Short mmCIF file of C-alpha atoms in Angstrom, two decimals:
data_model
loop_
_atom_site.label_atom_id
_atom_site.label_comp_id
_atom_site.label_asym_id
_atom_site.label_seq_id
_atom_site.Cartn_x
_atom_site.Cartn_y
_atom_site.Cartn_z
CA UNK A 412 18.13 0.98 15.50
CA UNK A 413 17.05 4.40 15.12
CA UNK A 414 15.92 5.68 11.25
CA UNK A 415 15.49 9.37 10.69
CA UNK A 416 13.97 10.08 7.46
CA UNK A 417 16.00 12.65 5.62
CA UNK A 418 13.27 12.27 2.34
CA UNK A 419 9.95 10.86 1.51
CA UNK A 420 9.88 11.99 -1.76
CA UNK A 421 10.36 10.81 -5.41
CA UNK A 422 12.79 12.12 -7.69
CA UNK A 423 10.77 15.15 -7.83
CA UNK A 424 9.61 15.84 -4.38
CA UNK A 425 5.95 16.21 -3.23
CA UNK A 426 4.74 19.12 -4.58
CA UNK A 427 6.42 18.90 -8.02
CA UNK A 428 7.98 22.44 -7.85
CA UNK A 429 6.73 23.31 -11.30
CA UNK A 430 3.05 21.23 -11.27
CA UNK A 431 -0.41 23.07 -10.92
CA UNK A 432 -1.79 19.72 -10.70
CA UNK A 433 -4.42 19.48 -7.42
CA UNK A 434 -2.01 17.41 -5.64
CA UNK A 435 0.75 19.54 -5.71
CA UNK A 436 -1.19 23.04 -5.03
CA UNK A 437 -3.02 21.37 -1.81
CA UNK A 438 0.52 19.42 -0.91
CA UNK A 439 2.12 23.31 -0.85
CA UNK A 440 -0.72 24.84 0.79
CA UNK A 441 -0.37 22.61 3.34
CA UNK A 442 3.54 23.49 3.93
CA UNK A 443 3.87 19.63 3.21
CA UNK A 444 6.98 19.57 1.60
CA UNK A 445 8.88 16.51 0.46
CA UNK A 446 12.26 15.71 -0.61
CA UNK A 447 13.84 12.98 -2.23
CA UNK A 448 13.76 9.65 -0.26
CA UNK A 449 16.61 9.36 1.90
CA UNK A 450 17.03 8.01 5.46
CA UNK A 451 20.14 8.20 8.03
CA UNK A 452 20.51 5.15 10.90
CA UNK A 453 21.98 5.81 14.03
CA UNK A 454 24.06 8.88 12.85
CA UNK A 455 26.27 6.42 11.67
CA UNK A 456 24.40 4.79 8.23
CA UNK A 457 23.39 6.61 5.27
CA UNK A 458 20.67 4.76 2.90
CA UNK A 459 20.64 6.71 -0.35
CA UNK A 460 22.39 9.98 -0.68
CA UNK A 461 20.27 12.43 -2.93
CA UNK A 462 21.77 15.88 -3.74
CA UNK A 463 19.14 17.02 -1.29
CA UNK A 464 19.83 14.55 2.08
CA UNK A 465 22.85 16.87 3.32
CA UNK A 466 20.65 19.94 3.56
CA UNK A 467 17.77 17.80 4.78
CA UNK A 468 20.19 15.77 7.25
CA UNK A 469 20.38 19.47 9.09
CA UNK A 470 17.21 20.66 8.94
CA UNK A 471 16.51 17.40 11.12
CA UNK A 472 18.82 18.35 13.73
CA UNK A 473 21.15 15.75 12.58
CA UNK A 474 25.07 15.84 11.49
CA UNK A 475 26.70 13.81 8.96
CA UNK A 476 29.81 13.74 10.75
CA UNK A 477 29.89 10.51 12.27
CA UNK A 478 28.22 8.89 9.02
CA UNK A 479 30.75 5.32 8.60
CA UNK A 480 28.82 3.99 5.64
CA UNK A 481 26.65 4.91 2.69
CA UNK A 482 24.61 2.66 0.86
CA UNK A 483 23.13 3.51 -2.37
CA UNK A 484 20.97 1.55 -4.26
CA UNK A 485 21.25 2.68 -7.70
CA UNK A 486 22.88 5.34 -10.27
CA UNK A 487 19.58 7.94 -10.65
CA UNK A 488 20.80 11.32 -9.83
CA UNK A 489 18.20 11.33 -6.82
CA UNK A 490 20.10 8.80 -5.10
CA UNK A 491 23.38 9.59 -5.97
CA UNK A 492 24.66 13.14 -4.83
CA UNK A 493 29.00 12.88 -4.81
CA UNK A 494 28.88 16.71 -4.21
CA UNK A 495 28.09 15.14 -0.25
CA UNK A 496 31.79 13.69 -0.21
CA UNK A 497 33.38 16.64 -1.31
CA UNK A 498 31.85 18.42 1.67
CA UNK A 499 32.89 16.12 3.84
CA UNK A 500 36.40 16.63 2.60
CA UNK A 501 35.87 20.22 3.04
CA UNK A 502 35.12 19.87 6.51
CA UNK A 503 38.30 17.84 7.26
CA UNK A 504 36.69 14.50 7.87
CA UNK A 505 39.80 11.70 8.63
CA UNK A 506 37.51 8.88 9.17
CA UNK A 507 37.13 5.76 6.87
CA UNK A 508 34.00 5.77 5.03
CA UNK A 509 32.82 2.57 3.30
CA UNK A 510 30.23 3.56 0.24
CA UNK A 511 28.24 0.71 -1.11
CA UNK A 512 26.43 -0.06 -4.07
CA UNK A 513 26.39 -0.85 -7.92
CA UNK A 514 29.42 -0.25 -9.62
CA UNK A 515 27.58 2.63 -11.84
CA UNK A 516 26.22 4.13 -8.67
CA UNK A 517 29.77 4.08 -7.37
CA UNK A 518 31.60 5.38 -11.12
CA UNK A 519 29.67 8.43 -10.30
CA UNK A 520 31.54 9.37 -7.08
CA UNK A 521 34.84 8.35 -8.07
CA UNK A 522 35.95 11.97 -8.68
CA UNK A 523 34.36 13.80 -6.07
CA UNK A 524 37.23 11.98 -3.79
CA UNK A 525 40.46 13.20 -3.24
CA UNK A 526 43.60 10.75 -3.60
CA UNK A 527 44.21 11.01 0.03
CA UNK A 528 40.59 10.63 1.26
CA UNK A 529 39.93 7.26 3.14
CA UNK A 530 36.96 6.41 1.16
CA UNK A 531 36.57 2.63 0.56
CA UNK A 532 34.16 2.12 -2.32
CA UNK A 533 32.40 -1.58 -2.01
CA UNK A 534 30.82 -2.56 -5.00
CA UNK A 535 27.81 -4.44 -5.20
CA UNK A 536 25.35 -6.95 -6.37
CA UNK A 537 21.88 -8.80 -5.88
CA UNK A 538 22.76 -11.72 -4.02
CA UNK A 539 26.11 -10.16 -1.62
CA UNK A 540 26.15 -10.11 2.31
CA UNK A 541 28.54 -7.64 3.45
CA UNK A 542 29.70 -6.62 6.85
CA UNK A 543 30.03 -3.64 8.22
CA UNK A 544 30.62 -2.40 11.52
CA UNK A 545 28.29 -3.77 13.73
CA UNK A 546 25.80 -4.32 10.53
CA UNK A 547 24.91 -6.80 8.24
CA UNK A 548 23.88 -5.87 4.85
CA UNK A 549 21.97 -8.46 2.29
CA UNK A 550 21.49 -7.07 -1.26
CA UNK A 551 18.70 -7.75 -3.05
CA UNK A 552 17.55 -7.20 -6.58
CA UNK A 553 15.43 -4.39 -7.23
CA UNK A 554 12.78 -4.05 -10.18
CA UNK A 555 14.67 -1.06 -11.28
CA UNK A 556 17.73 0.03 -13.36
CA UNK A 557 19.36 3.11 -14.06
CA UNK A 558 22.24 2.21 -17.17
CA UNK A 559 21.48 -1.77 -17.48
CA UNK A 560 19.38 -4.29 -16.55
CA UNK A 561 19.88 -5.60 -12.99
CA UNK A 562 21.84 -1.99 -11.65
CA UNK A 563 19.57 -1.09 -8.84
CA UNK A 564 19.61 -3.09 -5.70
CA UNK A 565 17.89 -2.92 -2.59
CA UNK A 566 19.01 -3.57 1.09
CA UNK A 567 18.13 -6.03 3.46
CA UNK A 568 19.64 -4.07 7.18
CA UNK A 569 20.43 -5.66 10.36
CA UNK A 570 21.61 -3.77 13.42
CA UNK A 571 24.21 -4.06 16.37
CA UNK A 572 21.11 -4.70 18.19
CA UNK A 573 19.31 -7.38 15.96
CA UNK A 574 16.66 -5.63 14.73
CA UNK A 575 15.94 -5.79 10.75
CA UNK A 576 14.90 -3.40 8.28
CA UNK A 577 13.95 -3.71 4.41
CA UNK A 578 15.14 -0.21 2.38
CA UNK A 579 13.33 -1.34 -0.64
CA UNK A 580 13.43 2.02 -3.14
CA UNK A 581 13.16 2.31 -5.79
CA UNK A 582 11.72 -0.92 -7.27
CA UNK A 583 8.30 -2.34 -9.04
CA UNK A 584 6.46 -5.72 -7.64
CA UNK A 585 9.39 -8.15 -6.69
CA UNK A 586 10.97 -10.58 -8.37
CA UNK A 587 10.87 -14.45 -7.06
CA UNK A 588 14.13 -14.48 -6.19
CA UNK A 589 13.76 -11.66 -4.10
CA UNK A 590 11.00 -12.74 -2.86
CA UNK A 591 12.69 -16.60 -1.58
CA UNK A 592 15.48 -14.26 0.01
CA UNK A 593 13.41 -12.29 2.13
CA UNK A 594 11.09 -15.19 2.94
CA UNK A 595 10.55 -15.80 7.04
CA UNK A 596 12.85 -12.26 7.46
CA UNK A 597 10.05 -10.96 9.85
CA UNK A 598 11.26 -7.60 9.31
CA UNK A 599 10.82 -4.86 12.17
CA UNK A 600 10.38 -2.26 9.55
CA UNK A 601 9.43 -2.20 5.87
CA UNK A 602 10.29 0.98 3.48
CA UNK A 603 8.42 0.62 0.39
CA UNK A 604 8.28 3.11 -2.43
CA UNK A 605 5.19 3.81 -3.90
CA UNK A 606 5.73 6.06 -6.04
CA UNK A 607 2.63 6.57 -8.83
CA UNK A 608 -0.37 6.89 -6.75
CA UNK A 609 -3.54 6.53 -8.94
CA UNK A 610 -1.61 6.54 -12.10
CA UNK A 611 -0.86 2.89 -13.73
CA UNK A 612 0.27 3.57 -17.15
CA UNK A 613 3.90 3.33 -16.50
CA UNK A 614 6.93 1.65 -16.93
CA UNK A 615 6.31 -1.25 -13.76
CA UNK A 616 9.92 -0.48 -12.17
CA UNK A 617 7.56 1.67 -9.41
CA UNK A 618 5.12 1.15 -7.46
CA UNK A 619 1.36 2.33 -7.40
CA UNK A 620 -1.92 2.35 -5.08
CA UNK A 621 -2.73 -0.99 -7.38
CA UNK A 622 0.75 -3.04 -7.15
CA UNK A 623 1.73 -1.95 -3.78
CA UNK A 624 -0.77 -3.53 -1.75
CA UNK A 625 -0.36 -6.59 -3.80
CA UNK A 626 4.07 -6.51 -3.13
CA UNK A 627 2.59 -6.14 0.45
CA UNK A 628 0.45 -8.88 0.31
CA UNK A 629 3.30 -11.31 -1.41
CA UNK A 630 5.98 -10.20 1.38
CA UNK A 631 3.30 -11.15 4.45
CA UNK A 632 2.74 -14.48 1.98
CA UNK A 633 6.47 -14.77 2.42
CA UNK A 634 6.64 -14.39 6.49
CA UNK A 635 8.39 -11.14 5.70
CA UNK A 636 6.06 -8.94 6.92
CA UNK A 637 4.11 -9.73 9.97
CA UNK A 638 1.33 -8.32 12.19
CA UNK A 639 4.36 -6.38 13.91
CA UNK A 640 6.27 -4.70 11.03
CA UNK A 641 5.64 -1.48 10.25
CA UNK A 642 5.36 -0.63 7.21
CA UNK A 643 6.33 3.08 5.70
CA UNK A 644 5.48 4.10 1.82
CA UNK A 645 8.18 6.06 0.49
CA UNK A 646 9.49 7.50 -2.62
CA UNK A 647 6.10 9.70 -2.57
CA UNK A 648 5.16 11.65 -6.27
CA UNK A 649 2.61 13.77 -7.10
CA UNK A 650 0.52 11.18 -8.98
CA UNK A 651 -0.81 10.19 -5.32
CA UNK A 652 -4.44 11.87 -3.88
CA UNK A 653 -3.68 14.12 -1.61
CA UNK A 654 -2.15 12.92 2.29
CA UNK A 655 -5.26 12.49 4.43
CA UNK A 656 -6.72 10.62 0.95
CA UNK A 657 -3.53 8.54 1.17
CA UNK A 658 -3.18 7.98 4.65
CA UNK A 659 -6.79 6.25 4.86
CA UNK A 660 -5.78 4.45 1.79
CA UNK A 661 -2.45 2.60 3.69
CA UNK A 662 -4.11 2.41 6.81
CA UNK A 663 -6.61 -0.13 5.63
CA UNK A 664 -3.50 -1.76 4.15
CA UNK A 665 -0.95 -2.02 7.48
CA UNK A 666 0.97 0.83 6.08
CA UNK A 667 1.30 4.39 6.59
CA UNK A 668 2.95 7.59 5.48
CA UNK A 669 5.22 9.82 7.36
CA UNK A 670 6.76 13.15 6.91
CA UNK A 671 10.78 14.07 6.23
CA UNK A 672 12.31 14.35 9.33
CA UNK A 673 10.48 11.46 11.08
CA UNK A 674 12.47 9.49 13.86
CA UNK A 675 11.34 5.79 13.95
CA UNK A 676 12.81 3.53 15.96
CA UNK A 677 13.03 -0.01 14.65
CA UNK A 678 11.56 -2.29 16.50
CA UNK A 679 10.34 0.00 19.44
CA UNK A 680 8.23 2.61 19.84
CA UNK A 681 8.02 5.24 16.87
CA UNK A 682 6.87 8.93 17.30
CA UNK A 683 3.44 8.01 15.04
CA UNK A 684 1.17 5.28 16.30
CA UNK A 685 1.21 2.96 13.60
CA UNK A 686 -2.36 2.09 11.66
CA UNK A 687 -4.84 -0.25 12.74
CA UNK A 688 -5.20 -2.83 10.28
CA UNK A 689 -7.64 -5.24 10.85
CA UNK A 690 -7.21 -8.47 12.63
CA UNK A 691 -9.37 -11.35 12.80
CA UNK A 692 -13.17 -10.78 12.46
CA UNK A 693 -14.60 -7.41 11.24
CA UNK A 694 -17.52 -6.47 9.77
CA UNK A 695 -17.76 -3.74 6.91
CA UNK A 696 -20.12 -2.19 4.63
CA UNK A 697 -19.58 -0.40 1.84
CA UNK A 698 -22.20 1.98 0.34
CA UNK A 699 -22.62 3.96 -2.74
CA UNK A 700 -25.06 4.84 -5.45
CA UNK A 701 -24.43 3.48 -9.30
CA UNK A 702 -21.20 4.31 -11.01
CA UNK A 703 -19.97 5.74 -7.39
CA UNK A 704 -17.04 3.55 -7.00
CA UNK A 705 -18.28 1.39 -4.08
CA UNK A 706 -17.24 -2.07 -5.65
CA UNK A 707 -13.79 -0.66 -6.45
CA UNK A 708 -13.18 0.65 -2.47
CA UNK A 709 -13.96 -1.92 -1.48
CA UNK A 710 -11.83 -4.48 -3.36
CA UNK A 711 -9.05 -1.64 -2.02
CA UNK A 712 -9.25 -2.26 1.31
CA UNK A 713 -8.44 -6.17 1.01
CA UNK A 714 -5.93 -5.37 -1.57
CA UNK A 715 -3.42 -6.38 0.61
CA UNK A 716 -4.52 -9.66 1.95
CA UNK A 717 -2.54 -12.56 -0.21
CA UNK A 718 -5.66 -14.74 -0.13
CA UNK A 719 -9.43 -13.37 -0.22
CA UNK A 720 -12.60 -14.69 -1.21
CA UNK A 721 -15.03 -12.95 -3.50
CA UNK A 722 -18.18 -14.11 -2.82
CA UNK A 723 -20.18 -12.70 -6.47
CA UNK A 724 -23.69 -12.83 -6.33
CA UNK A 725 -24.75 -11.28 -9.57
CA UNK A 726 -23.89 -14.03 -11.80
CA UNK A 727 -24.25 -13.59 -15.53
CA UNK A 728 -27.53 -13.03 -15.52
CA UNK A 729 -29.17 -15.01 -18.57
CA UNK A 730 -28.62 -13.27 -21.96
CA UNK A 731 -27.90 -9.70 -20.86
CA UNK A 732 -24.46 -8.52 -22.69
CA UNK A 733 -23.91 -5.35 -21.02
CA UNK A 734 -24.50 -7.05 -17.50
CA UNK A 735 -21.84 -9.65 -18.63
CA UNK A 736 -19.31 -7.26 -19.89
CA UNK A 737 -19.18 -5.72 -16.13
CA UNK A 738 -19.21 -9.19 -14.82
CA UNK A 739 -15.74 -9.72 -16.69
CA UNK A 740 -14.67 -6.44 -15.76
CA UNK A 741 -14.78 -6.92 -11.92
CA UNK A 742 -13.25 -10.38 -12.59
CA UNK A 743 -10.25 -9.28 -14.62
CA UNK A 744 -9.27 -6.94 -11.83
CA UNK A 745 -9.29 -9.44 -8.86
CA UNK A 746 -6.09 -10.05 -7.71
CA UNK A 747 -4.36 -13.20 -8.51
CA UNK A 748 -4.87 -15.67 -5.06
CA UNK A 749 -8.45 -14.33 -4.52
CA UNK A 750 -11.05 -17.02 -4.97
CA UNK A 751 -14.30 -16.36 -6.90
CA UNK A 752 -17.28 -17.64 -5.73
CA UNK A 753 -20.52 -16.89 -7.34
CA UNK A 754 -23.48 -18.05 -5.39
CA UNK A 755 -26.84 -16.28 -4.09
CA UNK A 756 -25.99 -18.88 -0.40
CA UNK A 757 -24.29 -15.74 0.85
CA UNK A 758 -25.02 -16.97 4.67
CA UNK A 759 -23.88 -20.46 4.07
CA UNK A 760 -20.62 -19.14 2.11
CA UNK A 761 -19.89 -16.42 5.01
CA UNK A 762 -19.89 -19.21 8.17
CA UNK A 763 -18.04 -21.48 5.96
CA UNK A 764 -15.01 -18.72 5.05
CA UNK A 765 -11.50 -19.16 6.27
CA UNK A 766 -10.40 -16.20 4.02
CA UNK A 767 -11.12 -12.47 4.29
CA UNK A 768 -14.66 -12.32 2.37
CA UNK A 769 -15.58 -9.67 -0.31
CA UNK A 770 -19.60 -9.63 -0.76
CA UNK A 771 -20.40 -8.13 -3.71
CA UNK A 772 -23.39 -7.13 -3.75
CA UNK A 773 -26.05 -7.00 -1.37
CA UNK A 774 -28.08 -5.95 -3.59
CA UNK A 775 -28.25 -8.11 -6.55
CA UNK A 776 -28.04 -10.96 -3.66
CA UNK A 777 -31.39 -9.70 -2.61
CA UNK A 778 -33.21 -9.36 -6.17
CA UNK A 779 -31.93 -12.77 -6.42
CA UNK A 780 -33.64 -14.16 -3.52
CA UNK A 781 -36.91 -12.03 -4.35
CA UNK A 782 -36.75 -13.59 -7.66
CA UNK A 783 -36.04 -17.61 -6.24
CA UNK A 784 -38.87 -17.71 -4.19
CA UNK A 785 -41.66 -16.05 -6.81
CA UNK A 786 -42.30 -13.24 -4.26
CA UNK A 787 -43.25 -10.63 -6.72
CA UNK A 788 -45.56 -12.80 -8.40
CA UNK A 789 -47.36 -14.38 -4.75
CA UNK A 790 -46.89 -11.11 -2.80
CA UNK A 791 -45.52 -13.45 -0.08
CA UNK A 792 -42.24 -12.04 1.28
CA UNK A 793 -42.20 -14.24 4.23
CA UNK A 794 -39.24 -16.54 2.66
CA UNK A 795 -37.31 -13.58 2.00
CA UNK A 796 -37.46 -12.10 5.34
CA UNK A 797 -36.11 -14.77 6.47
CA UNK A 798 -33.07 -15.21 4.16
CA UNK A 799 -32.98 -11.88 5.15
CA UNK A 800 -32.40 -12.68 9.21
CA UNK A 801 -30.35 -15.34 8.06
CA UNK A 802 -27.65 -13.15 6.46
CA UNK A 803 -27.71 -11.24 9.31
CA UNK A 804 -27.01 -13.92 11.99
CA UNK A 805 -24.24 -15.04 9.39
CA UNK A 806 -23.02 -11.34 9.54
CA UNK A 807 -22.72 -11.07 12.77
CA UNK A 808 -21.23 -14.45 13.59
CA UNK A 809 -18.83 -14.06 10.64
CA UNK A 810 -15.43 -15.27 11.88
CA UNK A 811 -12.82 -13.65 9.07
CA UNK A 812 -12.56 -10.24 7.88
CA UNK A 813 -15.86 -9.25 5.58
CA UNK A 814 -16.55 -6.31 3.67
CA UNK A 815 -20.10 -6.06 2.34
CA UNK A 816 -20.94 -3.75 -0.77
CA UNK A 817 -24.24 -2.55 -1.33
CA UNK A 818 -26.54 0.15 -3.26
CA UNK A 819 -27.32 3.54 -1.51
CA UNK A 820 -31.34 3.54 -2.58
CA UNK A 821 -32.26 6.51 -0.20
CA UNK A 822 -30.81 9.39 -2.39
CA UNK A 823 -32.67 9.26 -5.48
CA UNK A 824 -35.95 10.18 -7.05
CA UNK A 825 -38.94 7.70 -5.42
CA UNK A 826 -39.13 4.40 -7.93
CA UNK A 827 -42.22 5.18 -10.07
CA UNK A 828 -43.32 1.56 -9.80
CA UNK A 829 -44.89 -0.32 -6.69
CA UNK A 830 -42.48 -3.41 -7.08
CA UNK A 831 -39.72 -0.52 -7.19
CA UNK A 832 -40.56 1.08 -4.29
CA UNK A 833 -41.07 -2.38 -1.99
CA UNK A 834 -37.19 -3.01 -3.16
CA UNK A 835 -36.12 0.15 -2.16
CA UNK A 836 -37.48 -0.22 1.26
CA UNK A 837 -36.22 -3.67 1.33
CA UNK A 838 -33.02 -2.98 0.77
CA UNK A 839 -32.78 0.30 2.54
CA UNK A 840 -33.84 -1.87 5.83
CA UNK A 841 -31.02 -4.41 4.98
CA UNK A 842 -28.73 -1.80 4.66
CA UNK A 843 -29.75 -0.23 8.21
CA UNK A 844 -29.57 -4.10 9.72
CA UNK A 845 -26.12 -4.53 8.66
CA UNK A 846 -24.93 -1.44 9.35
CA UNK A 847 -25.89 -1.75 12.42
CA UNK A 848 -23.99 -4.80 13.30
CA UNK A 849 -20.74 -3.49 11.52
CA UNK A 850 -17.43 -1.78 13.19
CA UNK A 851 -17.25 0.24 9.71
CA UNK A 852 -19.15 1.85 7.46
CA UNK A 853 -18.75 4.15 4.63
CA UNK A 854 -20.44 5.67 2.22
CA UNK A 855 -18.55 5.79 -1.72
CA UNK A 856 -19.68 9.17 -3.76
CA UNK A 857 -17.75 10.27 -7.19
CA UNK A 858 -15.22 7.66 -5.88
CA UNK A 859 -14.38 9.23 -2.28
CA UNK A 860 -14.90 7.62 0.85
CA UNK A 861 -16.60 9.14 3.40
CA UNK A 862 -16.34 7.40 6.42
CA UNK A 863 -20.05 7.06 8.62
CA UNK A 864 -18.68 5.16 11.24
#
């Protein structure tokens, strides 16, 4: 199957024509232009027709004359566009055309057909297989409605040639019973809307940069997406950082982000590579001063994995309420399926792991170990050099996916204390030792990533 994608967009493009917002202005300065999510297969297969997808359809090169079917997966006016039918009746189209979808989806084009026009309109619900052509078409509920509960659907593709996509806009974090249909699909290609970027406060019946990843991770969970799918965010709105921002963002995630007009071909070679996503072992550290954001990157870049363990080595340190209250603020945010482990045997608990590991922090793991073998007090640091080697050797025989966070202590003024500046220097060599036996590392400031190797 070939997928040209007439739209990336949400319902109100990428740049928002009437936003000043930072996203927008650097979206238009860079000509990067998006329209409503829309995609035509093999000339012959519409998914979603937007008032904007015939326009868009030819700016691609393409022609909607041979179109046989149009699915659409719910009744919003940026999926639903009946003017398109009356142009095609214009141009003296003779052909049957099958248009699929919820019956309020369909009510909407009912009158944009004449009496004599061989349109055949299919209606549709979460749980239907219908044939058409050469493909078969699974419905599936969508997290979304339109006029009622349960109106938006989403479509589970197969081609002529076997291959399998997932055309899953619009829609929030799937239900179960999606979920069981799907399960072992082993799709060649995923299209995902994500829709709300950084912004969370919203209805749930979208996506964001929080509950995309974790729909991602509950699809792999489900043997529907596998090392070999790729995986496209659609339904793009200006609530999103800007595209490089994003881009890095999916990549560490198995997913990526293309522009209107891209040509992928399912199941064979698409025009952009697709992202690397980490496989097996690798080895990263995170970086950042306080407040910088570090802790949150880095849970990020797992976000996607259905099963991860956090390896905390702060604890709840005695007494201390503030220290607690961030304690329970890094725990409420874990994902559910990521196991919490809060230990200062960080070496022991990284050759042991099965699961991508989250080590959080490096740090407060080594003002633990100064602290459990009295080296402050004896001025004997011999002990804690060598938990120190020992970390290392676990780092670098780790065996799973790790991601190390740790405290930037170069930056800032020099510590005024002795015992201050022997941490510093401590921890600034541990930071150089495991840098150095990392494939990535990045450095976190006022939240953005800037990638040092």
């Amino acid at each position: 199957m070939e997928l040209v994608l007439l739209g990336t967009g949400a319902a109100d493009g990428w740049p928002n024509p009437f936003c000043t917002c930072a996203s927008c202005m650097l979206a238009a300065a860079r000509g990067d232009i998006r329209g409503q999510t829309s995609a035509l297969v093999d000339d012959v297969l519409l998914l979603d027709c937007g008032p904007e997808a015939p326009r868009a359809a030819v700016r691609s090169g393409r022609t909607l004359a041979g179109v046989r079917h149009v699915l659409l997966t719910h009744a919003h006016p940026d999926h639903v566009g009946p003017a398109a039918l009356l142009f095609r009746s214009w141009a003296g189209r003779t052909e049957p055309l099958d248009v699929l979808g919820p019956p309020e989806a369909l009510d909407l084009c009912r009158d944009w057909v004449g009496p004599d026009d061989p349109v055949r309109f299919v209606p549709v619900a979460a749980g239907d297989t219908v044939t058409l052509g050469g493909y078969l078409v699974r419905v599936l509920a969508a997290t979304h409605w339109a006029v009622r509960e349960g109106d938006a659907v989403l479509y589970d593709l197969a081609g002529p040639d076997g291959r399998r996509l997932l055309w899953a806009t619009d829609t929030g974090p799937l239900s179960g019973a999606a979920l069981a249909r799907v399960r072992g699909a082993a799709y060649d290609a995923v299209f995902l809307e994500e829709t709300f970027g950084t912004k969370t406060d919203h209805g749930g019946d979208h996506h964001d940069l929080t509950s995309f990843p974790r729909t991602l991770a509950a699809l792999r969970e489900a043997g529907a997406v596998t090392d070999g799918t790729d995986v496209v965010a659609v339904h793009l709105g200006h609530h999103n950082p800007p595209l490089p921002e994003l881009a890095e963002r999916l990549s560490h995630w198995g997913a990526r982000v293309l522009d209107d007009g891209a040509v992928v071909s399912i199941g064979g070679d698409s025009i952009v590579a697709l992202p690397l996503r980490p496989a097996g072992a690798s080895r990263t550290l995170v970086l950042g001063g306080a407040r910088a954001g570090k802790s949150t990157y880095a849970e990020r870049l797992l976000a996607a994995e259905s099963r991860v363990l956090y390896l905390a080595t702060g604890g709840t340190d005695g007494g201390d309420a503030d220290w607690a209250v961030r304690v329970a603020a890094h725990r409420a945010r874990r994902p559910e399926g990521w196991h919490t482990v809060e230990t200062a045997d960080a070496a022991v608990a990284l050759r042991s792991a099965r699961d991508p590991v989250l080590f959080d922090c490096v740090g407060t793991w080594l003002a633990g170990r100064l602290d459990h073998h009295d080296a402050w007090r004896s001025g004997d640091f011999g002990a804690v050099d060598a938990d120190v080697e020992d970390l290392l050797s676990a780092w670098r025989s780790a065996s799973v996916r790790v991601v190390a966070v740790s405290n930037e202590v170069g930056s800032g003024v020099v510590p005024a204390t002795a015992s201050g500046r022997r941490f510093r220097d401590l921890l600034g060599r541990v930071n150089a030792s495991l840098a150095a036996e990392s494939e990535s590392v990045v450095l976190v400031s006022a939240g953005l990533p800037v990638t040092l190797r």
